[in-house]
Amino acid sequence: MRWSVVVLTLIPTLAFAAAGQEQRLCAAAIEDGALAAEVELLASTGEYQLASADQLLTLDCDGETLLTRMIETTQAENLEYAVIDMGANVNHPLIAQEGGKLTVVQYLIQQAVVAPSVESREFAMDYMQELRDVDFNPNLLSLSMN
């Protein structure tokens, strides 16, 4: 009986702690080069575990995805870390939209048209092309071999 009370008491605390780590990741995503350091710090302390690059890219940052934040703030190094270093499949449906899910590449194409600034639209277009290039994104080699 006492254990169930302890467990039920800890659930909101654990949820709050995870929310705090998610906010740290969202903040790091819009700072030059900060995302890799924050992910590694959280992983090394065991405070927060990300299951995949997909989970990181779709992390909710106050109503928008972490990927959207990186596009809007043109964070090249953070985007490359999340997609290339963490091994995201850019051709796998991931970003929820009305009517289904878009792949990272499809989402970048969409953002190249609808992003709020010229800089972020150009950034999305450039990275849509870069992430589809095997020389830039070596993860594509392993995806083509599967």
PDB file of N, CA, C and O in Angstrom, residues 78-133:
ATOM      1  N   ASN A  78      22.956  22.360 -35.451  1.00  0.00           N
ATOM      2  CA  ASN A  78      22.001  21.579 -34.655  1.00  0.00           C
ATOM      3  C   ASN A  78      21.182  20.643 -35.539  1.00  0.00           C
ATOM      4  O   ASN A  78      20.923  19.500 -35.170  1.00  0.00           O
ATOM      5  N   LEU A  79      20.782  21.119 -36.719  1.00  0.00           N
ATOM      6  CA  LEU A  79      20.020  20.273 -37.639  1.00  0.00           C
ATOM      7  C   LEU A  79      20.874  19.103 -38.117  1.00  0.00           C
ATOM      8  O   LEU A  79      20.414  17.960 -38.143  1.00  0.00           O
ATOM      9  N   GLU A  80      22.124  19.375 -38.467  1.00  0.00           N
ATOM     10  CA  GLU A  80      23.020  18.311 -38.903  1.00  0.00           C
ATOM     11  C   GLU A  80      23.236  17.285 -37.789  1.00  0.00           C
ATOM     12  O   GLU A  80      23.255  16.086 -38.043  1.00  0.00           O
ATOM     13  N   TYR A  81      23.367  17.745 -36.565  1.00  0.00           N
ATOM     14  CA  TYR A  81      23.522  16.812 -35.441  1.00  0.00           C
ATOM     15  C   TYR A  81      22.289  15.932 -35.305  1.00  0.00           C
ATOM     16  O   TYR A  81      22.399  14.699 -35.222  1.00  0.00           O
ATOM     17  N   ALA A  82      21.112  16.545 -35.285  1.00  0.00           N
ATOM     18  CA  ALA A  82      19.880  15.787 -35.069  1.00  0.00           C
ATOM     19  C   ALA A  82      19.598  14.804 -36.202  1.00  0.00           C
ATOM     20  O   ALA A  82      19.122  13.699 -35.952  1.00  0.00           O
ATOM     21  N   VAL A  83      19.904  15.198 -37.431  1.00  0.00           N
ATOM     22  CA  VAL A  83      19.592  14.331 -38.568  1.00  0.00           C
ATOM     23  C   VAL A  83      20.739  13.378 -38.883  1.00  0.00           C
ATOM     24  O   VAL A  83      20.539  12.166 -38.965  1.00  0.00           O
ATOM     25  N   ILE A  84      21.933  13.905 -39.046  1.00  0.00           N
ATOM     26  CA  ILE A  84      23.048  13.068 -39.507  1.00  0.00           C
ATOM     27  C   ILE A  84      23.690  12.305 -38.351  1.00  0.00           C
ATOM     28  O   ILE A  84      23.785  11.082 -38.382  1.00  0.00           O
ATOM     29  N   ASP A  85      24.126  13.025 -37.323  1.00  0.00           N
ATOM     30  CA  ASP A  85      24.832  12.356 -36.224  1.00  0.00           C
ATOM     31  C   ASP A  85      23.936  11.391 -35.462  1.00  0.00           C
ATOM     32  O   ASP A  85      24.394  10.347 -35.000  1.00  0.00           O
ATOM     33  N   MET A  86      22.666  11.746 -35.298  1.00  0.00           N
ATOM     34  CA  MET A  86      21.760  10.847 -34.580  1.00  0.00           C
ATOM     35  C   MET A  86      21.123   9.805 -35.497  1.00  0.00           C
ATOM     36  O   MET A  86      20.408   8.922 -35.049  1.00  0.00           O
ATOM     37  N   GLY A  87      21.363   9.917 -36.803  1.00  0.00           N
ATOM     38  CA  GLY A  87      20.952   8.874 -37.745  1.00  0.00           C
ATOM     39  C   GLY A  87      19.494   8.868 -38.141  1.00  0.00           C
ATOM     40  O   GLY A  87      18.914   7.798 -38.340  1.00  0.00           O
ATOM     41  N   ALA A  88      18.892  10.028 -38.310  1.00  0.00           N
ATOM     42  CA  ALA A  88      17.488  10.075 -38.737  1.00  0.00           C
ATOM     43  C   ALA A  88      17.346   9.619 -40.176  1.00  0.00           C
ATOM     44  O   ALA A  88      18.183   9.919 -41.026  1.00  0.00           O
ATOM     45  N   ASN A  89      16.286   8.899 -40.453  1.00  0.00           N
ATOM     46  CA  ASN A  89      15.950   8.513 -41.817  1.00  0.00           C
ATOM     47  C   ASN A  89      15.126   9.644 -42.410  1.00  0.00           C
ATOM     48  O   ASN A  89      13.965   9.831 -42.057  1.00  0.00           O
ATOM     49  N   VAL A  90      15.723  10.413 -43.329  1.00  0.00           N
ATOM     50  CA  VAL A  90      15.047  11.593 -43.885  1.00  0.00           C
ATOM     51  C   VAL A  90      13.904  11.226 -44.820  1.00  0.00           C
ATOM     52  O   VAL A  90      13.137  12.098 -45.231  1.00  0.00           O
ATOM     53  N   ASN A  91      13.768   9.938 -45.136  1.00  0.00           N
ATOM     54  CA  ASN A  91      12.700   9.481 -46.024  1.00  0.00           C
ATOM     55  C   ASN A  91      11.586   8.739 -45.287  1.00  0.00           C
ATOM     56  O   ASN A  91      10.701   8.170 -45.913  1.00  0.00           O
ATOM     57  N   HIS A  92      11.640   8.737 -43.973  1.00  0.00           N
ATOM     58  CA  HIS A  92      10.636   8.056 -43.152  1.00  0.00           C
ATOM     59  C   HIS A  92       9.585   9.071 -42.696  1.00  0.00           C
ATOM     60  O   HIS A  92       9.931  10.140 -42.204  1.00  0.00           O
ATOM     61  N   PRO A  93       8.280   8.766 -42.872  1.00  0.00           N
ATOM     62  CA  PRO A  93       7.246   9.694 -42.395  1.00  0.00           C
ATOM     63  C   PRO A  93       7.419   9.989 -40.904  1.00  0.00           C
ATOM     64  O   PRO A  93       7.582   9.080 -40.100  1.00  0.00           O
ATOM     65  N   LEU A  94       7.401  11.276 -40.570  1.00  0.00           N
ATOM     66  CA  LEU A  94       7.763  11.665 -39.212  1.00  0.00           C
ATOM     67  C   LEU A  94       6.941  12.836 -38.669  1.00  0.00           C
ATOM     68  O   LEU A  94       6.419  12.767 -37.580  1.00  0.00           O
ATOM     69  N   ILE A  95       6.842  13.900 -39.420  1.00  0.00           N
ATOM     70  CA  ILE A  95       6.234  15.137 -38.936  1.00  0.00           C
ATOM     71  C   ILE A  95       4.732  15.105 -39.195  1.00  0.00           C
ATOM     72  O   ILE A  95       4.291  15.083 -40.343  1.00  0.00           O
ATOM     73  N   ALA A  96       3.952  15.105 -38.117  1.00  0.00           N
ATOM     74  CA  ALA A  96       2.497  15.042 -38.235  1.00  0.00           C
ATOM     75  C   ALA A  96       1.950  16.329 -38.832  1.00  0.00           C
ATOM     76  O   ALA A  96       2.295  17.427 -38.402  1.00  0.00           O
ATOM     77  N   GLN A  97       1.144  16.180 -39.850  1.00  0.00           N
ATOM     78  CA  GLN A  97       0.445  17.278 -40.509  1.00  0.00           C
ATOM     79  C   GLN A  97      -0.993  16.843 -40.710  1.00  0.00           C
ATOM     80  O   GLN A  97      -1.305  15.665 -40.611  1.00  0.00           O
ATOM     81  N   GLU A  98      -1.837  17.778 -41.043  1.00  0.00           N
ATOM     82  CA  GLU A  98      -3.203  17.394 -41.354  1.00  0.00           C
ATOM     83  C   GLU A  98      -3.174  16.423 -42.523  1.00  0.00           C
ATOM     84  O   GLU A  98      -2.527  16.671 -43.524  1.00  0.00           O
ATOM     85  N   GLY A  99      -3.824  15.305 -42.371  1.00  0.00           N
ATOM     86  CA  GLY A  99      -3.907  14.338 -43.442  1.00  0.00           C
ATOM     87  C   GLY A  99      -2.788  13.308 -43.463  1.00  0.00           C
ATOM     88  O   GLY A  99      -2.717  12.503 -44.374  1.00  0.00           O
ATOM     89  N   GLY A 100      -1.882  13.346 -42.497  1.00  0.00           N
ATOM     90  CA  GLY A 100      -0.836  12.335 -42.467  1.00  0.00           C
ATOM     91  C   GLY A 100       0.471  12.867 -41.922  1.00  0.00           C
ATOM     92  O   GLY A 100       0.504  13.866 -41.209  1.00  0.00           O
ATOM     93  N   LYS A 101       1.547  12.181 -42.283  1.00  0.00           N
ATOM     94  CA  LYS A 101       2.874  12.563 -41.813  1.00  0.00           C
ATOM     95  C   LYS A 101       3.778  12.849 -42.999  1.00  0.00           C
ATOM     96  O   LYS A 101       3.670  12.192 -44.034  1.00  0.00           O
ATOM     97  N   LEU A 102       4.669  13.804 -42.807  1.00  0.00           N
ATOM     98  CA  LEU A 102       5.652  14.143 -43.826  1.00  0.00           C
ATOM     99  C   LEU A 102       7.024  13.626 -43.408  1.00  0.00           C
ATOM    100  O   LEU A 102       7.336  13.567 -42.214  1.00  0.00           O
ATOM    101  N   THR A 103       7.840  13.275 -44.396  1.00  0.00           N
ATOM    102  CA  THR A 103       9.223  12.938 -44.112  1.00  0.00           C
ATOM    103  C   THR A 103       9.962  14.242 -43.800  1.00  0.00           C
ATOM    104  O   THR A 103       9.436  15.340 -44.037  1.00  0.00           O
ATOM    105  N   VAL A 104      11.177  14.134 -43.296  1.00  0.00           N
ATOM    106  CA  VAL A 104      11.983  15.335 -43.039  1.00  0.00           C
ATOM    107  C   VAL A 104      12.178  16.109 -44.339  1.00  0.00           C
ATOM    108  O   VAL A 104      12.035  17.333 -44.372  1.00  0.00           O
ATOM    109  N   VAL A 105      12.471  15.412 -45.427  1.00  0.00           N
ATOM    110  CA  VAL A 105      12.675  16.080 -46.716  1.00  0.00           C
ATOM    111  C   VAL A 105      11.398  16.767 -47.177  1.00  0.00           C
ATOM    112  O   VAL A 105      11.425  17.928 -47.615  1.00  0.00           O
ATOM    113  N   GLN A 106      10.258  16.096 -47.083  1.00  0.00           N
ATOM    114  CA  GLN A 106       8.986  16.712 -47.474  1.00  0.00           C
ATOM    115  C   GLN A 106       8.684  17.940 -46.620  1.00  0.00           C
ATOM    116  O   GLN A 106       8.197  18.951 -47.113  1.00  0.00           O
ATOM    117  N   TYR A 107       8.981  17.835 -45.327  1.00  0.00           N
ATOM    118  CA  TYR A 107       8.737  18.958 -44.432  1.00  0.00           C
ATOM    119  C   TYR A 107       9.635  20.140 -44.794  1.00  0.00           C
ATOM    120  O   TYR A 107       9.189  21.292 -44.776  1.00  0.00           O
ATOM    121  N   LEU A 108      10.889  19.866 -45.136  1.00  0.00           N
ATOM    122  CA  LEU A 108      11.786  20.940 -45.559  1.00  0.00           C
ATOM    123  C   LEU A 108      11.279  21.592 -46.847  1.00  0.00           C
ATOM    124  O   LEU A 108      11.351  22.821 -46.987  1.00  0.00           O
ATOM    125  N   ILE A 109      10.760  20.800 -47.774  1.00  0.00           N
ATOM    126  CA  ILE A 109      10.181  21.357 -49.010  1.00  0.00           C
ATOM    127  C   ILE A 109       9.020  22.281 -48.651  1.00  0.00           C
ATOM    128  O   ILE A 109       8.916  23.398 -49.169  1.00  0.00           O
ATOM    129  N   GLN A 110       8.153  21.818 -47.756  1.00  0.00           N
ATOM    130  CA  GLN A 110       7.020  22.639 -47.330  1.00  0.00           C
ATOM    131  C   GLN A 110       7.502  23.942 -46.688  1.00  0.00           C
ATOM    132  O   GLN A 110       7.013  25.017 -46.994  1.00  0.00           O
ATOM    133  N   GLN A 111       8.493  23.834 -45.799  1.00  0.00           N
ATOM    134  CA  GLN A 111       8.992  25.027 -45.112  1.00  0.00           C
ATOM    135  C   GLN A 111       9.711  25.977 -46.060  1.00  0.00           C
ATOM    136  O   GLN A 111       9.768  27.177 -45.807  1.00  0.00           O
ATOM    137  N   ALA A 112      10.258  25.473 -47.148  1.00  0.00           N
ATOM    138  CA  ALA A 112      10.891  26.335 -48.145  1.00  0.00           C
ATOM    139  C   ALA A 112       9.881  27.280 -48.780  1.00  0.00           C
ATOM    140  O   ALA A 112      10.244  28.305 -49.349  1.00  0.00           O
ATOM    141  N   VAL A 113       8.596  26.961 -48.630  1.00  0.00           N
ATOM    142  CA  VAL A 113       7.531  27.799 -49.167  1.00  0.00           C
ATOM    143  C   VAL A 113       6.841  28.611 -48.069  1.00  0.00           C
ATOM    144  O   VAL A 113       6.549  29.797 -48.255  1.00  0.00           O
ATOM    145  N   VAL A 114       6.622  28.008 -46.897  1.00  0.00           N
ATOM    146  CA  VAL A 114       5.767  28.650 -45.889  1.00  0.00           C
ATOM    147  C   VAL A 114       6.477  29.172 -44.647  1.00  0.00           C
ATOM    148  O   VAL A 114       5.840  29.799 -43.801  1.00  0.00           O
ATOM    149  N   ALA A 115       7.767  28.947 -44.509  1.00  0.00           N
ATOM    150  CA  ALA A 115       8.478  29.421 -43.314  1.00  0.00           C
ATOM    151  C   ALA A 115       8.322  30.936 -43.194  1.00  0.00           C
ATOM    152  O   ALA A 115       8.165  31.644 -44.200  1.00  0.00           O
ATOM    153  N   PRO A 116       8.379  31.466 -41.970  1.00  0.00           N
ATOM    154  CA  PRO A 116       8.042  32.873 -41.741  1.00  0.00           C
ATOM    155  C   PRO A 116       9.047  33.911 -42.264  1.00  0.00           C
ATOM    156  O   PRO A 116       8.688  35.074 -42.400  1.00  0.00           O
ATOM    157  N   SER A 117      10.258  33.511 -42.583  1.00  0.00           N
ATOM    158  CA  SER A 117      11.227  34.500 -43.073  1.00  0.00           C
ATOM    159  C   SER A 117      11.921  33.989 -44.328  1.00  0.00           C
ATOM    160  O   SER A 117      11.980  32.781 -44.573  1.00  0.00           O
ATOM    161  N   VAL A 118      12.465  34.907 -45.090  1.00  0.00           N
ATOM    162  CA  VAL A 118      13.212  34.547 -46.289  1.00  0.00           C
ATOM    163  C   VAL A 118      14.396  33.665 -45.912  1.00  0.00           C
ATOM    164  O   VAL A 118      14.671  32.663 -46.575  1.00  0.00           O
ATOM    165  N   GLU A 119      15.079  34.021 -44.819  1.00  0.00           N
ATOM    166  CA  GLU A 119      16.246  33.250 -44.389  1.00  0.00           C
ATOM    167  C   GLU A 119      15.873  31.808 -44.063  1.00  0.00           C
ATOM    168  O   GLU A 119      16.574  30.877 -44.453  1.00  0.00           O
ATOM    169  N   SER A 120      14.785  31.616 -43.342  1.00  0.00           N
ATOM    170  CA  SER A 120      14.399  30.253 -42.983  1.00  0.00           C
ATOM    171  C   SER A 120      13.884  29.484 -44.196  1.00  0.00           C
ATOM    172  O   SER A 120      14.096  28.266 -44.297  1.00  0.00           O
ATOM    173  N   ARG A 121      13.243  30.154 -45.147  1.00  0.00           N
ATOM    174  CA  ARG A 121      12.813  29.475 -46.377  1.00  0.00           C
ATOM    175  C   ARG A 121      14.032  29.027 -47.190  1.00  0.00           C
ATOM    176  O   ARG A 121      14.072  27.902 -47.686  1.00  0.00           O
ATOM    177  N   GLU A 122      15.029  29.896 -47.300  1.00  0.00           N
ATOM    178  CA  GLU A 122      16.258  29.531 -48.021  1.00  0.00           C
ATOM    179  C   GLU A 122      17.005  28.408 -47.298  1.00  0.00           C
ATOM    180  O   GLU A 122      17.530  27.489 -47.932  1.00  0.00           O
ATOM    181  N   PHE A 123      17.042  28.483 -45.984  1.00  0.00           N
ATOM    182  CA  PHE A 123      17.676  27.449 -45.172  1.00  0.00           C
ATOM    183  C   PHE A 123      17.006  26.101 -45.424  1.00  0.00           C
ATOM    184  O   PHE A 123      17.684  25.091 -45.643  1.00  0.00           O
ATOM    185  N   ALA A 124      15.680  26.070 -45.400  1.00  0.00           N
ATOM    186  CA  ALA A 124      14.935  24.824 -45.625  1.00  0.00           C
ATOM    187  C   ALA A 124      15.225  24.267 -47.016  1.00  0.00           C
ATOM    188  O   ALA A 124      15.442  23.060 -47.169  1.00  0.00           O
ATOM    189  N   MET A 125      15.263  25.126 -48.015  1.00  0.00           N
ATOM    190  CA  MET A 125      15.535  24.672 -49.379  1.00  0.00           C
ATOM    191  C   MET A 125      16.953  24.097 -49.485  1.00  0.00           C
ATOM    192  O   MET A 125      17.158  23.024 -50.054  1.00  0.00           O
ATOM    193  N   ASP A 126      17.923  24.803 -48.921  1.00  0.00           N
ATOM    194  CA  ASP A 126      19.306  24.322 -48.956  1.00  0.00           C
ATOM    195  C   ASP A 126      19.445  22.970 -48.266  1.00  0.00           C
ATOM    196  O   ASP A 126      20.075  22.050 -48.795  1.00  0.00           O
ATOM    197  N   TYR A 127      18.852  22.846 -47.074  1.00  0.00           N
ATOM    198  CA  TYR A 127      18.996  21.591 -46.338  1.00  0.00           C
ATOM    199  C   TYR A 127      18.165  20.464 -46.921  1.00  0.00           C
ATOM    200  O   TYR A 127      18.544  19.306 -46.805  1.00  0.00           O
ATOM    201  N   MET A 128      17.086  20.782 -47.592  1.00  0.00           N
ATOM    202  CA  MET A 128      16.331  19.742 -48.291  1.00  0.00           C
ATOM    203  C   MET A 128      17.248  19.093 -49.327  1.00  0.00           C
ATOM    204  O   MET A 128      17.298  17.872 -49.455  1.00  0.00           O
ATOM    205  N   GLN A 129      18.025  19.896 -50.029  1.00  0.00           N
ATOM    206  CA  GLN A 129      18.941  19.361 -51.033  1.00  0.00           C
ATOM    207  C   GLN A 129      20.138  18.662 -50.383  1.00  0.00           C
ATOM    208  O   GLN A 129      20.534  17.579 -50.800  1.00  0.00           O
ATOM    209  N   GLU A 130      20.709  19.269 -49.360  1.00  0.00           N
ATOM    210  CA  GLU A 130      21.884  18.699 -48.692  1.00  0.00           C
ATOM    211  C   GLU A 130      21.587  17.338 -48.061  1.00  0.00           C
ATOM    212  O   GLU A 130      22.372  16.404 -48.191  1.00  0.00           O
ATOM    213  N   LEU A 131      20.466  17.234 -47.368  1.00  0.00           N
ATOM    214  CA  LEU A 131      20.153  15.991 -46.657  1.00  0.00           C
ATOM    215  C   LEU A 131      19.811  14.842 -47.592  1.00  0.00           C
ATOM    216  O   LEU A 131      19.812  13.689 -47.178  1.00  0.00           O
ATOM    217  N   ARG A 132      19.548  15.151 -48.867  1.00  0.00           N
ATOM    218  CA  ARG A 132      19.310  14.108 -49.874  1.00  0.00           C
ATOM    219  C   ARG A 132      20.578  13.740 -50.625  1.00  0.00           C
ATOM    220  O   ARG A 132      20.555  12.868 -51.483  1.00  0.00           O
ATOM    221  N   ASP A 133      21.697  14.393 -50.308  1.00  0.00           N
ATOM    222  CA  ASP A 133      22.977  14.166 -50.965  1.00  0.00           C
ATOM    223  C   ASP A 133      23.806  13.166 -50.148  1.00  0.00           C
ATOM    224  O   ASP A 133      24.119  13.411 -48.984  1.00  0.00           O
TER     225      ASP A 133
END
